[in-house]
Amino acid sequence: MSLAVCPGSFDPLTLGHVDVVRRARSMFDEVVVGIARNSAKSPLLAAEHRVALAREAFAADPGVRVEVVPGLLADFVREVGAVAVVKGLRGGADFDGELPMALMNRHLTGVETVFVVGDPALAHIASSLVKDVARFAGPIDDLVPPGVADAVRAAWAARA
Ligand code: PNS
């Protein structure tokens, strides 16, 4: 059985992420969505909240499960027995950011990173932009799975 990890901050999960995870699932028997810590980012939503939202989004997707990555992605990949890491690309800037991580993860574990090109109709969606639009009361409901928009709005309201 082949298993892949789709790691990310997922702060918040977007329709672009969902598209990439489903494409990964079409290539691997099982996909673990790994909610990880990006040292360069300070998350709006707590990790457990991101996990709950992702579990809800993939509840009807057999072969997809959601876990927290507690530390190094390379350790997690080894623990779950993944044969690949899968990441989505929207364009060249994504690739520039992903390449060093793919090389480092292969250096640490020998595991390959597979890049998936997502639906171009979703290429404008980025978690950072979703947060920014919501922060200033813009509409995000058609950018994220059900439940996520309310969670993002509530998180901003709690910070106000
Ligand atoms: O969605 P992101 O923020 O682009 O995802 C990046 C993420 C979270 C996958 C990356 O920062 C990561 O793997 N974090 C876990 C800690 C780790 O392994 N860091 C070294 C990466 S080479």
PDB file of C-alpha atoms in Angstrom, residues 27-117:
ATOM      1  CA  MET A  27      -2.041   8.649  -7.064  1.00  0.00           C
ATOM      2  CA  PHE A  28      -1.581   7.034  -3.617  1.00  0.00           C
ATOM      3  CA  ASP A  29      -3.679   4.515  -1.666  1.00  0.00           C
ATOM      4  CA  GLU A  30      -3.645   6.671   1.425  1.00  0.00           C
ATOM      5  CA  VAL A  31      -2.911  10.349   2.054  1.00  0.00           C
ATOM      6  CA  VAL A  32      -2.089  11.854   5.420  1.00  0.00           C
ATOM      7  CA  VAL A  33      -2.735  15.591   5.597  1.00  0.00           C
ATOM      8  CA  GLY A  34      -0.012  16.785   7.978  1.00  0.00           C
ATOM      9  CA  ILE A  35      -0.756  19.978   9.881  1.00  0.00           C
ATOM     10  CA  ALA A  36       2.757  21.284  10.495  1.00  0.00           C
ATOM     11  CA  ARG A  37       4.526  24.241  12.029  1.00  0.00           C
ATOM     12  CA  ASN A  38       6.177  26.683   9.640  1.00  0.00           C
ATOM     13  CA  SER A  39       8.827  28.530  11.671  1.00  0.00           C
ATOM     14  CA  ALA A  40       8.486  31.536   9.371  1.00  0.00           C
ATOM     15  CA  LYS A  41       4.779  31.979  10.133  1.00  0.00           C
ATOM     16  CA  SER A  42       2.689  32.808  13.173  1.00  0.00           C
ATOM     17  CA  PRO A  43      -0.636  30.962  12.770  1.00  0.00           C
ATOM     18  CA  LEU A  44      -4.052  32.581  13.161  1.00  0.00           C
ATOM     19  CA  LEU A  45      -5.762  29.269  14.015  1.00  0.00           C
ATOM     20  CA  ALA A  46      -4.482  26.824  16.649  1.00  0.00           C
ATOM     21  CA  ALA A  47      -3.142  23.541  15.283  1.00  0.00           C
ATOM     22  CA  GLU A  48      -5.947  21.493  16.872  1.00  0.00           C
ATOM     23  CA  HIS A  49      -8.521  23.796  15.316  1.00  0.00           C
ATOM     24  CA  ARG A  50      -6.878  23.420  11.889  1.00  0.00           C
ATOM     25  CA  VAL A  51      -6.959  19.643  12.369  1.00  0.00           C
ATOM     26  CA  ALA A  52     -10.673  19.687  13.254  1.00  0.00           C
ATOM     27  CA  LEU A  53     -11.522  21.823  10.208  1.00  0.00           C
ATOM     28  CA  ALA A  54      -9.490  19.603   7.886  1.00  0.00           C
ATOM     29  CA  ARG A  55     -11.063  16.421   9.324  1.00  0.00           C
ATOM     30  CA  GLU A  56     -14.485  17.900   8.609  1.00  0.00           C
ATOM     31  CA  ALA A  57     -13.456  18.857   5.057  1.00  0.00           C
ATOM     32  CA  PHE A  58     -12.165  15.336   4.263  1.00  0.00           C
ATOM     33  CA  ALA A  59     -14.769  13.386   6.239  1.00  0.00           C
ATOM     34  CA  ALA A  60     -16.259  11.943   3.039  1.00  0.00           C
ATOM     35  CA  ASP A  61     -12.874  11.197   1.389  1.00  0.00           C
ATOM     36  CA  PRO A  62     -11.892   7.573   1.963  1.00  0.00           C
ATOM     37  CA  GLY A  63      -8.147   7.104   2.324  1.00  0.00           C
ATOM     38  CA  VAL A  64      -7.524  10.637   3.568  1.00  0.00           C
ATOM     39  CA  ARG A  65      -6.713  11.264   7.218  1.00  0.00           C
ATOM     40  CA  VAL A  66      -5.514  14.334   9.075  1.00  0.00           C
ATOM     41  CA  GLU A  67      -2.748  14.409  11.713  1.00  0.00           C
ATOM     42  CA  VAL A  68      -0.614  16.985  13.500  1.00  0.00           C
ATOM     43  CA  VAL A  69       3.057  16.961  12.537  1.00  0.00           C
ATOM     44  CA  PRO A  70       4.539  17.526  16.003  1.00  0.00           C
ATOM     45  CA  GLY A  71       8.045  18.493  14.886  1.00  0.00           C
ATOM     46  CA  LEU A  72      10.237  17.763  11.924  1.00  0.00           C
ATOM     47  CA  LEU A  73       8.337  16.690   8.803  1.00  0.00           C
ATOM     48  CA  ALA A  74      11.116  14.209   7.983  1.00  0.00           C
ATOM     49  CA  ASP A  75      10.521  12.376  11.304  1.00  0.00           C
ATOM     50  CA  PHE A  76       6.764  12.313  10.691  1.00  0.00           C
ATOM     51  CA  VAL A  77       7.217  10.945   7.172  1.00  0.00           C
ATOM     52  CA  ARG A  78       9.351   8.116   8.580  1.00  0.00           C
ATOM     53  CA  GLU A  79       6.885   7.406  11.416  1.00  0.00           C
ATOM     54  CA  VAL A  80       3.853   7.038   9.148  1.00  0.00           C
ATOM     55  CA  GLY A  81       5.799   5.089   6.514  1.00  0.00           C
ATOM     56  CA  ALA A  82       5.173   7.510   3.654  1.00  0.00           C
ATOM     57  CA  VAL A  83       6.795   6.874   0.282  1.00  0.00           C
ATOM     58  CA  ALA A  84       6.359  10.499  -0.822  1.00  0.00           C
ATOM     59  CA  VAL A  85       5.597  14.038   0.216  1.00  0.00           C
ATOM     60  CA  VAL A  86       3.085  15.763  -2.071  1.00  0.00           C
ATOM     61  CA  LYS A  87       2.913  19.529  -2.477  1.00  0.00           C
ATOM     62  CA  GLY A  88       0.835  21.675  -4.819  1.00  0.00           C
ATOM     63  CA  LEU A  89       2.249  24.274  -7.177  1.00  0.00           C
ATOM     64  CA  ARG A  90       0.377  27.348  -8.377  1.00  0.00           C
ATOM     65  CA  GLY A  91       3.349  28.867 -10.175  1.00  0.00           C
ATOM     66  CA  GLY A  92       7.073  29.512 -10.189  1.00  0.00           C
ATOM     67  CA  ALA A  93       7.132  31.331  -6.867  1.00  0.00           C
ATOM     68  CA  ASP A  94       5.694  28.248  -5.172  1.00  0.00           C
ATOM     69  CA  PHE A  95       8.379  26.098  -6.775  1.00  0.00           C
ATOM     70  CA  ASP A  96      11.142  28.445  -5.590  1.00  0.00           C
ATOM     71  CA  GLY A  97       9.860  28.095  -2.036  1.00  0.00           C
ATOM     72  CA  GLU A  98       9.287  24.355  -2.222  1.00  0.00           C
ATOM     73  CA  LEU A  99      12.560  23.278  -3.854  1.00  0.00           C
ATOM     74  CA  PRO A 100      14.837  23.827  -0.825  1.00  0.00           C
ATOM     75  CA  MET A 101      12.347  22.003   1.433  1.00  0.00           C
ATOM     76  CA  ALA A 102      12.092  19.084  -0.999  1.00  0.00           C
ATOM     77  CA  LEU A 103      15.881  18.820  -1.153  1.00  0.00           C
ATOM     78  CA  MET A 104      16.233  19.038   2.627  1.00  0.00           C
ATOM     79  CA  ASN A 105      13.531  16.432   3.246  1.00  0.00           C
ATOM     80  CA  ARG A 106      15.205  14.054   0.774  1.00  0.00           C
ATOM     81  CA  HIS A 107      18.560  14.688   2.443  1.00  0.00           C
ATOM     82  CA  LEU A 108      17.044  13.837   5.845  1.00  0.00           C
ATOM     83  CA  THR A 109      14.931  10.825   4.866  1.00  0.00           C
ATOM     84  CA  GLY A 110      15.533   9.838   1.253  1.00  0.00           C
ATOM     85  CA  VAL A 111      11.837  10.453   0.627  1.00  0.00           C
ATOM     86  CA  GLU A 112      10.898  12.090  -2.673  1.00  0.00           C
ATOM     87  CA  THR A 113       8.634  15.128  -3.000  1.00  0.00           C
ATOM     88  CA  VAL A 114       6.043  14.947  -5.779  1.00  0.00           C
ATOM     89  CA  PHE A 115       4.719  18.249  -7.088  1.00  0.00           C
ATOM     90  CA  VAL A 116       1.117  18.407  -8.214  1.00  0.00           C
ATOM     91  CA  VAL A 117      -0.234  21.206 -10.385  1.00  0.00           C
TER      92      VAL A 117
END
